[in-house]
Amino acid sequence: MTHAEIEVTAELVRDLLRDQHPDLADHPVRLGARGWDNQLWRLGDDLAVRLPWATRSADALLRKEHTWLPALAPRLPLPVPVPQRLGEPSARFPRPWIVTTWVPGAPADRAPVTRGAEAATVLAAFLTALHRPAPE
């Protein structure tokens, strides 16, 4: 399935939630972003729903994130979206999808660099913390 095969809408996101995570289905849903591999839909103020829509490799990456990010996030010096729920493939949407926490802020590639040296230090600390042996 690619973006040409199924249209992802707020109604679809709400239906998926209603089917698999009904306690979240009444939260407001609005488009957050469309990337190459995923679409991101805001779910209320604190959550997001991410659905793969282009490449097949996104499915496996999404499942890896669901497995590993809850263990990695507390070890990282910057906030990252932490998976809260996994949506399984269904007749409505034949791929896995995920509900994560929402990290507020502006993407670094869209924000002006006002403190370059500090930003470099923070990024280096993040990458150093990330590139460690995997937890057991």
Tab-separated table of N, CA and C in Angstrom:
chain	number	residue	atom	x	y	z
A	1	MET	N	0.838	-1.185	0.000
A	1	MET	CA	0.000	0.000	0.000
A	1	MET	C	0.877	1.241	0.000
A	2	THR	N	0.599	2.154	-0.865
A	2	THR	CA	1.288	3.440	-0.885
A	2	THR	C	0.251	4.541	-0.785
A	3	HIS	N	0.721	5.774	-0.737
A	3	HIS	CA	-0.196	6.899	-0.592
A	3	HIS	C	-1.189	6.981	-1.741
A	4	ALA	N	-0.878	6.368	-2.860
A	4	ALA	CA	-1.803	6.400	-3.989
A	4	ALA	C	-2.930	5.384	-3.830
A	5	GLU	N	-2.766	4.417	-2.957
A	5	GLU	CA	-3.737	3.336	-2.822
A	5	GLU	C	-4.799	3.575	-1.758
A	6	ILE	N	-4.532	4.408	-0.775
A	6	ILE	CA	-5.506	4.671	0.281
A	6	ILE	C	-5.329	6.115	0.756
A	7	GLU	N	-6.425	6.795	0.910
A	7	GLU	CA	-6.370	8.171	1.396
A	7	GLU	C	-6.489	8.166	2.915
A	8	VAL	N	-5.496	8.720	3.568
A	8	VAL	CA	-5.524	8.826	5.017
A	8	VAL	C	-6.188	10.147	5.368
A	9	THR	N	-7.247	10.074	6.132
A	9	THR	CA	-8.011	11.249	6.543
A	9	THR	C	-8.194	11.227	8.055
A	10	ALA	N	-8.652	12.332	8.598
A	10	ALA	CA	-8.963	12.383	10.025
A	10	ALA	C	-10.030	11.347	10.374
A	11	GLU	N	-10.973	11.148	9.474
A	11	GLU	CA	-12.030	10.158	9.720
A	11	GLU	C	-11.453	8.749	9.798
A	12	LEU	N	-10.504	8.436	8.910
A	12	LEU	CA	-9.863	7.120	8.955
A	12	LEU	C	-9.101	6.950	10.266
A	13	VAL	N	-8.343	7.957	10.657
A	13	VAL	CA	-7.596	7.880	11.912
A	13	VAL	C	-8.554	7.654	13.074
A	14	ARG	N	-9.649	8.391	13.110
A	14	ARG	CA	-10.629	8.229	14.178
A	14	ARG	C	-11.241	6.820	14.151
A	15	ASP	N	-11.547	6.303	12.951
A	15	ASP	CA	-12.102	4.947	12.843
A	15	ASP	C	-11.108	3.895	13.339
A	16	LEU	N	-9.834	4.058	12.993
A	16	LEU	CA	-8.819	3.120	13.472
A	16	LEU	C	-8.743	3.139	14.998
A	17	LEU	N	-8.757	4.333	15.553
A	17	LEU	CA	-8.737	4.457	17.013
A	17	LEU	C	-9.978	3.826	17.628
A	18	ARG	N	-11.127	4.104	17.053
A	18	ARG	CA	-12.385	3.557	17.567
A	18	ARG	C	-12.341	2.028	17.569
A	19	ASP	N	-11.770	1.440	16.507
A	19	ASP	CA	-11.703	-0.019	16.399
A	19	ASP	C	-10.717	-0.644	17.385
A	20	GLN	N	-9.551	-0.013	17.563
A	20	GLN	CA	-8.489	-0.673	18.326
A	20	GLN	C	-8.136	-0.009	19.656
A	21	HIS	N	-8.382	1.279	19.771
A	21	HIS	CA	-8.066	2.013	21.006
A	21	HIS	C	-9.207	2.993	21.294
A	22	PRO	N	-10.391	2.466	21.592
A	22	PRO	CA	-11.581	3.328	21.689
A	22	PRO	C	-11.486	4.418	22.748
A	23	ASP	N	-10.648	4.238	23.765
A	23	ASP	CA	-10.520	5.277	24.783
A	23	ASP	C	-9.858	6.544	24.231
A	24	LEU	N	-9.220	6.458	23.063
A	24	LEU	CA	-8.579	7.617	22.451
A	24	LEU	C	-9.396	8.229	21.314
A	25	ALA	N	-10.478	7.581	20.928
A	25	ALA	CA	-11.203	7.970	19.712
A	25	ALA	C	-11.893	9.325	19.803
A	26	ASP	N	-12.144	9.828	20.984
A	26	ASP	CA	-12.842	11.106	21.119
A	26	ASP	C	-11.897	12.303	21.198
A	27	HIS	N	-10.598	12.067	21.168
A	27	HIS	CA	-9.645	13.171	21.161
A	27	HIS	C	-9.696	13.882	19.801
A	28	PRO	N	-9.485	15.181	19.767
A	28	PRO	CA	-9.426	15.881	18.469
A	28	PRO	C	-8.299	15.332	17.599
A	29	VAL	N	-8.564	15.204	16.299
A	29	VAL	CA	-7.588	14.695	15.330
A	29	VAL	C	-7.372	15.755	14.264
A	30	ARG	N	-6.101	16.063	13.990
A	30	ARG	CA	-5.791	16.999	12.910
A	30	ARG	C	-4.439	16.621	12.306
A	31	LEU	N	-4.283	16.912	11.033
A	31	LEU	CA	-3.048	16.573	10.342
A	31	LEU	C	-1.877	17.330	10.955
A	32	GLY	N	-0.802	16.611	11.208
A	32	GLY	CA	0.420	17.226	11.708
A	32	GLY	C	1.422	17.425	10.594
A	33	ALA	N	1.686	16.354	9.827
A	33	ALA	CA	2.670	16.439	8.741
A	33	ALA	C	2.581	15.199	7.868
A	34	ARG	N	2.991	15.378	6.626
A	34	ARG	CA	3.136	14.245	5.712
A	34	ARG	C	4.602	14.154	5.330
A	35	GLY	N	5.230	13.059	5.722
A	35	GLY	CA	6.626	12.843	5.365
A	35	GLY	C	6.737	11.822	4.257
A	36	TRP	N	7.958	11.417	3.983
A	36	TRP	CA	8.162	10.445	2.917
A	36	TRP	C	7.591	9.087	3.303
A	37	ASP	N	7.884	8.607	4.509
A	37	ASP	CA	7.441	7.284	4.937
A	37	ASP	C	6.128	7.288	5.707
A	38	ASN	N	5.851	8.357	6.435
A	38	ASN	CA	4.730	8.363	7.373
A	38	ASN	C	3.897	9.631	7.268
A	39	GLN	N	2.668	9.503	7.722
A	39	GLN	CA	1.838	10.678	7.991
A	39	GLN	C	1.712	10.775	9.503
A	40	LEU	N	1.725	11.991	10.001
A	40	LEU	CA	1.620	12.239	11.428
A	40	LEU	C	0.351	13.031	11.678
A	41	TRP	N	-0.506	12.497	12.530
A	41	TRP	CA	-1.773	13.147	12.888
A	41	TRP	C	-1.742	13.463	14.365
A	42	ARG	N	-1.973	14.730	14.703
A	42	ARG	CA	-2.061	15.129	16.117
A	42	ARG	C	-3.309	14.517	16.718
A	43	LEU	N	-3.175	14.043	17.934
A	43	LEU	CA	-4.282	13.441	18.676
A	43	LEU	C	-4.384	14.172	20.001
A	44	GLY	N	-5.297	15.128	20.062
A	44	GLY	CA	-5.361	15.987	21.231
A	44	GLY	C	-4.100	16.840	21.304
A	45	ASP	N	-3.715	17.212	22.527
A	45	ASP	CA	-2.535	18.058	22.704
A	45	ASP	C	-1.264	17.274	22.994
A	46	ASP	N	-1.404	16.032	23.462
A	46	ASP	CA	-0.251	15.311	23.989
A	46	ASP	C	0.164	14.080	23.197
A	47	LEU	N	-0.622	13.693	22.186
A	47	LEU	CA	-0.343	12.464	21.454
A	47	LEU	C	-0.318	12.710	19.951
A	48	ALA	N	0.187	11.723	19.226
A	48	ALA	CA	0.187	11.743	17.766
A	48	ALA	C	-0.043	10.316	17.271
A	49	VAL	N	-0.631	10.213	16.089
A	49	VAL	CA	-0.802	8.923	15.423
A	49	VAL	C	0.064	8.963	14.171
A	50	ARG	N	0.912	7.957	14.031
A	50	ARG	CA	1.790	7.887	12.864
A	50	ARG	C	1.415	6.671	12.046
A	51	LEU	N	1.144	6.918	10.763
A	51	LEU	CA	0.758	5.848	9.851
A	51	LEU	C	1.739	5.791	8.682
A	52	PRO	N	2.312	4.614	8.408
A	52	PRO	CA	3.177	4.499	7.238
A	52	PRO	C	2.337	4.613	5.982
A	53	TRP	N	2.879	5.250	4.954
A	53	TRP	CA	2.062	5.397	3.751
A	53	TRP	C	2.839	5.296	2.464
A	54	ALA	N	4.137	5.164	2.506
A	54	ALA	CA	4.885	5.118	1.242
A	54	ALA	C	5.688	3.826	1.132
A	55	THR	N	6.792	3.744	1.827
A	55	THR	CA	7.689	2.610	1.659
A	55	THR	C	7.311	1.452	2.570
A	56	ARG	N	7.578	0.256	2.124
A	56	ARG	CA	7.321	-0.948	2.931
A	56	ARG	C	8.243	-1.001	4.144
A	57	SER	N	9.461	-0.464	4.033
A	57	SER	CA	10.405	-0.527	5.145
A	57	SER	C	9.899	0.232	6.374
A	58	ALA	N	8.969	1.154	6.189
A	58	ALA	CA	8.434	1.916	7.322
A	58	ALA	C	7.742	1.017	8.331
A	59	ASP	N	7.138	-0.075	7.882
A	59	ASP	CA	6.419	-0.968	8.796
A	59	ASP	C	7.371	-1.576	9.830
A	60	ALA	N	8.487	-2.120	9.371
A	60	ALA	CA	9.446	-2.741	10.281
A	60	ALA	C	10.082	-1.702	11.199
A	61	LEU	N	10.384	-0.523	10.670
A	61	LEU	CA	10.960	0.531	11.497
A	61	LEU	C	9.990	0.968	12.587
A	62	LEU	N	8.727	1.073	12.251
A	62	LEU	CA	7.712	1.466	13.219
A	62	LEU	C	7.632	0.442	14.357
A	63	ARG	N	7.653	-0.838	14.004
A	63	ARG	CA	7.616	-1.886	15.038
A	63	ARG	C	8.882	-1.854	15.908
A	64	LYS	N	10.037	-1.571	15.316
A	64	LYS	CA	11.268	-1.453	16.105
A	64	LYS	C	11.162	-0.289	17.077
A	65	GLU	N	10.648	0.829	16.602
A	65	GLU	CA	10.472	1.983	17.491
A	65	GLU	C	9.547	1.632	18.645
A	66	HIS	N	8.465	0.916	18.354
A	66	HIS	CA	7.525	0.527	19.402
A	66	HIS	C	8.221	-0.334	20.462
A	67	THR	N	9.135	-1.174	20.022
A	67	THR	CA	9.858	-2.052	20.949
A	67	THR	C	10.927	-1.299	21.736
A	68	TRP	N	11.718	-0.481	21.063
A	68	TRP	CA	12.922	0.066	21.669
A	68	TRP	C	12.802	1.464	22.263
A	69	LEU	N	11.987	2.329	21.705
A	69	LEU	CA	11.962	3.712	22.213
A	69	LEU	C	11.544	3.838	23.674
A	70	PRO	N	10.590	3.040	24.168
A	70	PRO	CA	10.295	3.168	25.604
A	70	PRO	C	11.506	2.892	26.492
A	71	ALA	N	12.391	1.991	26.069
A	71	ALA	CA	13.595	1.707	26.856
A	71	ALA	C	14.681	2.756	26.632
A	72	LEU	N	14.756	3.293	25.419
A	72	LEU	CA	15.805	4.265	25.104
A	72	LEU	C	15.491	5.674	25.593
A	73	ALA	N	14.234	6.063	25.518
A	73	ALA	CA	13.855	7.459	25.811
A	73	ALA	C	14.372	7.971	27.154
A	74	PRO	N	14.257	7.215	28.245
A	74	PRO	CA	14.748	7.747	29.523
A	74	PRO	C	16.259	7.944	29.564
A	75	ARG	N	16.985	7.335	28.653
A	75	ARG	CA	18.443	7.429	28.625
A	75	ARG	C	18.943	8.565	27.735
A	76	LEU	N	18.017	9.235	27.060
A	76	LEU	CA	18.391	10.275	26.102
A	76	LEU	C	18.242	11.663	26.718
A	77	PRO	N	19.138	12.603	26.384
A	77	PRO	CA	19.084	13.932	26.981
A	77	PRO	C	18.074	14.877	26.333
A	78	LEU	N	17.420	14.460	25.268
A	78	LEU	CA	16.375	15.258	24.627
A	78	LEU	C	15.094	14.431	24.562
A	79	PRO	N	13.943	15.084	24.591
A	79	PRO	CA	12.696	14.315	24.486
A	79	PRO	C	12.526	13.726	23.089
A	80	VAL	N	11.991	12.525	23.033
A	80	VAL	CA	11.663	11.860	21.768
A	80	VAL	C	10.230	11.347	21.880
A	81	PRO	N	9.542	11.185	20.757
A	81	PRO	CA	8.199	10.612	20.813
A	81	PRO	C	8.273	9.179	21.342
A	82	VAL	N	7.519	8.895	22.388
A	82	VAL	CA	7.547	7.569	23.002
A	82	VAL	C	6.267	6.828	22.629
A	83	PRO	N	6.398	5.652	22.023
A	83	PRO	CA	5.210	4.881	21.655
A	83	PRO	C	4.348	4.552	22.867
A	84	GLN	N	3.044	4.750	22.690
A	84	GLN	CA	2.074	4.448	23.729
A	84	GLN	C	1.203	3.264	23.353
A	85	ARG	N	0.880	3.148	22.071
A	85	ARG	CA	0.006	2.083	21.581
A	85	ARG	C	0.467	1.658	20.195
A	86	LEU	N	0.197	0.415	19.865
A	86	LEU	CA	0.462	-0.095	18.526
A	86	LEU	C	-0.865	-0.460	17.893
A	87	GLY	N	-1.074	-0.001	16.683
A	87	GLY	CA	-2.251	-0.380	15.922
A	87	GLY	C	-1.875	-1.477	14.944
A	88	GLU	N	-2.669	-2.503	14.894
A	88	GLU	CA	-2.376	-3.630	14.011
A	88	GLU	C	-3.070	-3.454	12.667
A	89	PRO	N	-2.526	-4.091	11.617
A	89	PRO	CA	-3.183	-4.051	10.308
A	89	PRO	C	-4.623	-4.555	10.411
A	90	SER	N	-5.482	-3.969	9.596
A	90	SER	CA	-6.899	-4.349	9.615
A	90	SER	C	-7.485	-4.137	8.225
A	91	ALA	N	-8.759	-4.417	8.095
A	91	ALA	CA	-9.435	-4.190	6.817
A	91	ALA	C	-9.446	-2.701	6.467
A	92	ARG	N	-9.497	-1.835	7.468
A	92	ARG	CA	-9.514	-0.387	7.219
A	92	ARG	C	-8.161	0.144	6.758
A	93	PHE	N	-7.088	-0.404	7.345
A	93	PHE	CA	-5.730	0.066	7.056
A	93	PHE	C	-4.803	-1.141	7.186
A	94	PRO	N	-4.248	-1.634	6.078
A	94	PRO	CA	-3.547	-2.916	6.091
A	94	PRO	C	-2.091	-2.873	6.545
A	95	ARG	N	-1.736	-1.893	7.351
A	95	ARG	CA	-0.368	-1.773	7.850
A	95	ARG	C	-0.409	-1.451	9.334
A	96	PRO	N	0.690	-1.741	10.059
A	96	PRO	CA	0.732	-1.325	11.460
A	96	PRO	C	0.829	0.192	11.551
A	97	TRP	N	0.403	0.731	12.679
A	97	TRP	CA	0.496	2.167	12.929
A	97	TRP	C	0.734	2.339	14.420
A	98	ILE	N	1.040	3.560	14.834
A	98	ILE	CA	1.482	3.758	16.209
A	98	ILE	C	0.906	5.051	16.787
A	99	VAL	N	0.648	5.031	18.082
A	99	VAL	CA	0.289	6.236	18.834
A	99	VAL	C	1.489	6.550	19.723
A	100	THR	N	1.983	7.785	19.629
A	100	THR	CA	3.154	8.205	20.397
A	100	THR	C	2.832	9.471	21.192
A	101	THR	N	3.729	9.787	22.100
A	101	THR	CA	3.638	11.088	22.750
A	101	THR	C	3.990	12.157	21.718
A	102	TRP	N	3.507	13.353	21.943
A	102	TRP	CA	3.820	14.494	21.083
A	102	TRP	C	4.917	15.298	21.752
A	103	VAL	N	5.968	15.592	21.010
A	103	VAL	CA	7.054	16.433	21.517
A	103	VAL	C	6.870	17.823	20.917
A	104	PRO	N	6.535	18.809	21.733
A	104	PRO	CA	6.325	20.151	21.190
A	104	PRO	C	7.633	20.783	20.741
A	105	GLY	N	7.504	21.722	19.834
A	105	GLY	CA	8.668	22.451	19.365
A	105	GLY	C	8.673	22.556	17.858
A	106	ALA	N	9.707	23.166	17.340
A	106	ALA	CA	9.874	23.331	15.896
A	106	ALA	C	10.970	22.380	15.423
A	107	PRO	N	10.802	21.771	14.259
A	107	PRO	CA	11.876	20.933	13.723
A	107	PRO	C	13.159	21.749	13.573
A	108	ALA	N	14.272	21.142	13.899
A	108	ALA	CA	15.551	21.858	13.885
A	108	ALA	C	15.892	22.400	12.505
A	109	ASP	N	15.441	21.717	11.463
A	109	ASP	CA	15.764	22.205	10.122
A	109	ASP	C	14.899	23.384	9.704
A	110	ARG	N	13.932	23.766	10.535
A	110	ARG	CA	13.064	24.905	10.218
A	110	ARG	C	13.209	26.053	11.206
A	111	ALA	N	14.055	25.888	12.193
A	111	ALA	CA	14.256	26.926	13.206
A	111	ALA	C	15.603	27.597	12.976
A	112	PRO	N	15.667	28.889	13.191
A	112	PRO	CA	16.956	29.568	13.011
A	112	PRO	C	17.959	29.112	14.076
A	113	VAL	N	19.193	29.009	13.686
A	113	VAL	CA	20.252	28.640	14.621
A	113	VAL	C	20.725	29.917	15.292
A	114	THR	N	20.376	30.062	16.551
A	114	THR	CA	20.761	31.266	17.283
A	114	THR	C	21.911	30.992	18.240
A	115	ARG	N	22.044	29.741	18.656
A	115	ARG	CA	23.122	29.362	19.569
A	115	ARG	C	23.778	28.099	19.002
A	116	GLY	N	24.539	28.268	17.922
A	116	GLY	CA	25.109	27.145	17.182
A	116	GLY	C	25.984	26.229	18.018
A	117	ALA	N	26.877	26.803	18.807
A	117	ALA	CA	27.792	25.980	19.610
A	117	ALA	C	27.015	25.158	20.634
A	118	GLU	N	26.036	25.790	21.285
A	118	GLU	CA	25.216	25.069	22.260
A	118	GLU	C	24.401	23.967	21.576
A	119	ALA	N	23.827	24.275	20.419
A	119	ALA	CA	23.052	23.277	19.685
A	119	ALA	C	23.933	22.088	19.304
A	120	ALA	N	25.162	22.356	18.876
A	120	ALA	CA	26.081	21.279	18.500
A	120	ALA	C	26.412	20.407	19.709
A	121	THR	N	26.602	21.022	20.855
A	121	THR	CA	26.911	20.272	22.069
A	121	THR	C	25.735	19.393	22.476
A	122	VAL	N	24.530	19.939	22.407
A	122	VAL	CA	23.330	19.175	22.767
A	122	VAL	C	23.134	18.012	21.804
A	123	LEU	N	23.301	18.265	20.510
A	123	LEU	CA	23.160	17.203	19.516
A	123	LEU	C	24.219	16.125	19.725
A	124	ALA	N	25.442	16.518	19.997
A	124	ALA	CA	26.502	15.543	20.242
A	124	ALA	C	26.185	14.681	21.463
A	125	ALA	N	25.658	15.289	22.522
A	125	ALA	CA	25.292	14.525	23.720
A	125	ALA	C	24.172	13.535	23.406
A	126	PHE	N	23.210	13.969	22.597
A	126	PHE	CA	22.109	13.086	22.209
A	126	PHE	C	22.648	11.887	21.417
A	127	LEU	N	23.465	12.153	20.410
A	127	LEU	CA	23.996	11.057	19.584
A	127	LEU	C	24.890	10.129	20.395
A	128	THR	N	25.655	10.670	21.315
A	128	THR	CA	26.500	9.843	22.181
A	128	THR	C	25.637	8.939	23.047
A	129	ALA	N	24.565	9.475	23.604
A	129	ALA	CA	23.674	8.668	24.442
A	129	ALA	C	22.957	7.607	23.624
A	130	LEU	N	22.628	7.929	22.380
A	130	LEU	CA	21.916	6.994	21.506
A	130	LEU	C	22.819	5.860	21.033
A	131	HIS	N	24.067	6.160	20.763
A	131	HIS	CA	24.981	5.172	20.191
A	131	HIS	C	25.722	4.429	21.297
A	132	ARG	N	24.985	3.666	22.031
A	132	ARG	CA	25.505	2.817	23.110
A	132	ARG	C	25.066	1.385	22.808
A	133	PRO	N	25.676	0.421	23.484
A	133	PRO	CA	25.169	-0.944	23.317
A	133	PRO	C	23.689	-1.012	23.692
A	134	ALA	N	22.965	-1.846	22.982
A	134	ALA	CA	21.520	-1.976	23.203
A	134	ALA	C	21.240	-2.466	24.625
A	135	PRO	N	20.148	-1.995	25.222
A	135	PRO	CA	19.751	-2.522	26.524
A	135	PRO	C	19.455	-4.023	26.416
A	136	GLU	N	19.526	-4.704	27.540
A	136	GLU	CA	19.254	-6.152	27.521
A	136	GLU	C	17.810	-6.422	27.143
